[in-house]
Amino acid sequence: MPEEAGTQTRKETVRIGILGGGGILGAHAPAFMKLKGRCSVAAVAEPDTGRHGRIRELLGQEVEIVSDYRDILGMSEVDAVDILLPHFLHLPATLAAAEAGKPVLVEKVMARNIEECDRMIAACEEAGVSLTVCHDRRYHGQWMALKEVVDSGCLGCIFYWKLDHNQNVLFPPGSWARSRDGLGGGAIMSCLTHQIDALRWYGGEVASVSCMTQVLPERMEGETVGIVAARMRSGALAQLAINWFTRSNAGPDSLWYEMVQVCGDRGEAYYMYGRGTFLMLHDAPDRAAVERWGEAALKGFVPVQCGGWSGHERCISEWVKSLRGEDDCIVTSGREARGTVEVAEAAARSAETGCSVSLPIAPAPWKDPI
Ligand SMILES: NC(=O)c1ccc[n+]([C@@H]2O[C@H](COP(=O)([O-])OP(=O)(O)OC[C@H]3O[C@@H](n4cnc5c(N)ncnc54)[C@H](O)[C@@H]3O)[C@@H](O)[C@H]2O)c1
């Protein structure tokens, strides 16, 4: 980006086109609005006119709204695109954005399988544009605090992970998300990928998975419930579960929405939605760890100091920095996020065959390739 003359060096405002103005725009729009002056939203593509009022409420009455994502890709006043489309459109929209020379931020999950991820990565690399996946948990203050604990080494040798995700998700009839082809499978590919991505970020790569699923056809074609057992390359075991038919996160006395637990031979830690991130050191801990986290951590779980920002806010802020050529902390490139899709795809193959699946797996086209 060219720089403006002035007492301070200031770069041009980057102009963003948003493809899809549905539910998750509610998390992206405030993040862009907070960055006013550094970036601006030039246009939103959304065919459902019933959603246009909300888009204007979120982004201002003057925002241009077009009906199809392809209408934005030809706009010279758009520098980069943020893809908030149904999963089956992540591949074609990214290919078209790359062809138009626009850097891409795409919501999770990156695509329906690794074959689609590979095509997205290749198209962006050939076009010389960046490809970033909005795996927001990696940018969230409380999830980042757990990463700091793990990376400090204070837990010793980590042997166990438990991550889960609980929601009551009921899509309306006809929704793209009710169909396997729309979603790329079921709840595991759609949302347990938050937990899979966090596991890989915290604990390294997965060596093999075994998976069982439960389909409730009155709710959706893909699985509503899924359980994944994973062996990490480190040797640790991980247990991941998603339940899209529970109200565990509802009401004042709720259980929880998401949680991460990690156990090592010198300590353990957890993140729990709505509560924060906590750490306990076991007997014979590393003295440096006691100095860093405090004596109280020897007696029970103590809160770990966390940044107060949301994952979307921080991810978008880092992406805008990258577009402006500033130093950024992007940790979710397309190449990195492909690994998360690979674990979810391996889990789907395991559920289908009843066998454990070792990684890496070979790419195979979706059954109705785009
Ligand atoms: N990070 C999170 O916690 C989180 C939460 C919810 C959704 N998401 C992700 O956000 C993405 C979108 O999900 P959503 O819940 O907003 O879905 P949604 O169905 O509410 O929104 C998708 C929108 O895309 C629009 N659309 C369809 N075809 C289009 C076209 N050709 N051109 C332009 N727009 C078109 C639809 O009309 C719809 O409004 C998905 O990748 C989803 O997994 C992430």
mmCIF file with all atom_site columns, C-alpha atoms in Angstrom, residues 145-159 262-270 277-294 297-298 301-302 304:
data_model
loop_
_atom_site.group_PDB
_atom_site.id
_atom_site.type_symbol
_atom_site.label_atom_id
_atom_site.label_alt_id
_atom_site.label_comp_id
_atom_site.label_asym_id
_atom_site.label_entity_id
_atom_site.label_seq_id
_atom_site.pdbx_PDB_ins_code
_atom_site.Cartn_x
_atom_site.Cartn_y
_atom_site.Cartn_z
_atom_site.occupancy
_atom_site.B_iso_or_equiv
_atom_site.pdbx_formal_charge
_atom_site.auth_seq_id
_atom_site.auth_comp_id
_atom_site.auth_asym_id
_atom_site.auth_atom_id
_atom_site.pdbx_PDB_model_num
ATOM 1  C CA . ALA A 1 145 ? -3.604 -17.646 27.779 1.00 0.00 ? 145 ALA A CA 1
ATOM 2  C CA . LEU A 1 146 ? -3.844 -21.456 27.741 1.00 0.00 ? 146 LEU A CA 1
ATOM 3  C CA . LYS A 1 147 ? -1.362 -21.522 24.854 1.00 0.00 ? 147 LYS A CA 1
ATOM 4  C CA . GLU A 1 148 ? 1.051  -19.474 26.965 1.00 0.00 ? 148 GLU A CA 1
ATOM 5  C CA . VAL A 1 149 ? 0.718  -21.948 29.860 1.00 0.00 ? 149 VAL A CA 1
ATOM 6  C CA . VAL A 1 150 ? 1.342  -24.963 27.581 1.00 0.00 ? 150 VAL A CA 1
ATOM 7  C CA . ASP A 1 151 ? 4.268  -23.315 25.798 1.00 0.00 ? 151 ASP A CA 1
ATOM 8  C CA . SER A 1 152 ? 5.895  -22.346 29.115 1.00 0.00 ? 152 SER A CA 1
ATOM 9  C CA . GLY A 1 153 ? 6.574  -26.053 29.724 1.00 0.00 ? 153 GLY A CA 1
ATOM 10 C CA . CYS A 1 154 ? 5.255  -25.832 33.311 1.00 0.00 ? 154 CYS A CA 1
ATOM 11 C CA . LEU A 1 155 ? 2.886  -28.785 32.785 1.00 0.00 ? 155 LEU A CA 1
ATOM 12 C CA . GLY A 1 156 ? 5.816  -31.123 32.135 1.00 0.00 ? 156 GLY A CA 1
ATOM 13 C CA . CYS A 1 157 ? 5.216  -34.027 29.798 1.00 0.00 ? 157 CYS A CA 1
ATOM 14 C CA . ILE A 1 158 ? 1.661  -33.713 28.462 1.00 0.00 ? 158 ILE A CA 1
ATOM 15 C CA . PHE A 1 159 ? -0.178 -37.035 28.197 1.00 0.00 ? 159 PHE A CA 1
ATOM 16 C CA . VAL A 1 262 ? -4.710 -30.507 29.398 1.00 0.00 ? 262 VAL A CA 1
ATOM 17 C CA . CYS A 1 263 ? -2.840 -32.765 31.831 1.00 0.00 ? 263 CYS A CA 1
ATOM 18 C CA . GLY A 1 264 ? 0.905  -33.133 32.179 1.00 0.00 ? 264 GLY A CA 1
ATOM 19 C CA . ASP A 1 265 ? 3.062  -34.903 34.747 1.00 0.00 ? 265 ASP A CA 1
ATOM 20 C CA . ARG A 1 266 ? 3.882  -31.568 36.445 1.00 0.00 ? 266 ARG A CA 1
ATOM 21 C CA . GLY A 1 267 ? 0.543  -29.816 36.283 1.00 0.00 ? 267 GLY A CA 1
ATOM 22 C CA . GLU A 1 268 ? -2.742 -29.351 34.530 1.00 0.00 ? 268 GLU A CA 1
ATOM 23 C CA . ALA A 1 269 ? -4.750 -26.493 33.091 1.00 0.00 ? 269 ALA A CA 1
ATOM 24 C CA . TYR A 1 270 ? -8.102 -25.791 31.570 1.00 0.00 ? 270 TYR A CA 1
ATOM 25 C CA . THR A 1 277 ? -8.324 -20.133 32.002 1.00 0.00 ? 277 THR A CA 1
ATOM 26 C CA . PHE A 1 278 ? -6.886 -21.853 35.091 1.00 0.00 ? 278 PHE A CA 1
ATOM 27 C CA . LEU A 1 279 ? -3.723 -23.659 36.092 1.00 0.00 ? 279 LEU A CA 1
ATOM 28 C CA . MET A 1 280 ? -2.604 -26.029 38.879 1.00 0.00 ? 280 MET A CA 1
ATOM 29 C CA . LEU A 1 281 ? 0.955  -27.222 39.496 1.00 0.00 ? 281 LEU A CA 1
ATOM 30 C CA . HIS A 1 282 ? 1.464  -30.719 40.887 1.00 0.00 ? 282 HIS A CA 1
ATOM 31 C CA . ASP A 1 283 ? 4.026  -32.035 43.362 1.00 0.00 ? 283 ASP A CA 1
ATOM 32 C CA . ALA A 1 284 ? 7.679  -31.433 42.611 1.00 0.00 ? 284 ALA A CA 1
ATOM 33 C CA . PRO A 1 285 ? 7.064  -28.709 40.056 1.00 0.00 ? 285 PRO A CA 1
ATOM 34 C CA . ASP A 1 286 ? 9.681  -26.739 38.257 1.00 0.00 ? 286 ASP A CA 1
ATOM 35 C CA . ARG A 1 287 ? 10.694 -23.842 40.608 1.00 0.00 ? 287 ARG A CA 1
ATOM 36 C CA . ALA A 1 288 ? 10.649 -21.395 37.702 1.00 0.00 ? 288 ALA A CA 1
ATOM 37 C CA . ALA A 1 289 ? 6.995  -22.314 37.142 1.00 0.00 ? 289 ALA A CA 1
ATOM 38 C CA . VAL A 1 290 ? 6.154  -21.630 40.800 1.00 0.00 ? 290 VAL A CA 1
ATOM 39 C CA . GLU A 1 291 ? 7.886  -18.262 40.547 1.00 0.00 ? 291 GLU A CA 1
ATOM 40 C CA . ARG A 1 292 ? 6.003  -17.414 37.391 1.00 0.00 ? 292 ARG A CA 1
ATOM 41 C CA . TRP A 1 293 ? 2.513  -18.621 38.334 1.00 0.00 ? 293 TRP A CA 1
ATOM 42 C CA . GLY A 1 294 ? 2.607  -18.240 42.136 1.00 0.00 ? 294 GLY A CA 1
ATOM 43 C CA . ALA A 1 297 ? -1.027 -22.783 42.035 1.00 0.00 ? 297 ALA A CA 1
ATOM 44 C CA . LEU A 1 298 ? 0.441  -25.622 44.174 1.00 0.00 ? 298 LEU A CA 1
ATOM 45 C CA . PHE A 1 301 ? -6.427 -24.080 40.314 1.00 0.00 ? 301 PHE A CA 1
ATOM 46 C CA . VAL A 1 302 ? -5.553 -20.391 39.976 1.00 0.00 ? 302 VAL A CA 1
ATOM 47 C CA . VAL A 1 304 ? -4.374 -17.187 34.511 1.00 0.00 ? 304 VAL A CA 1
#
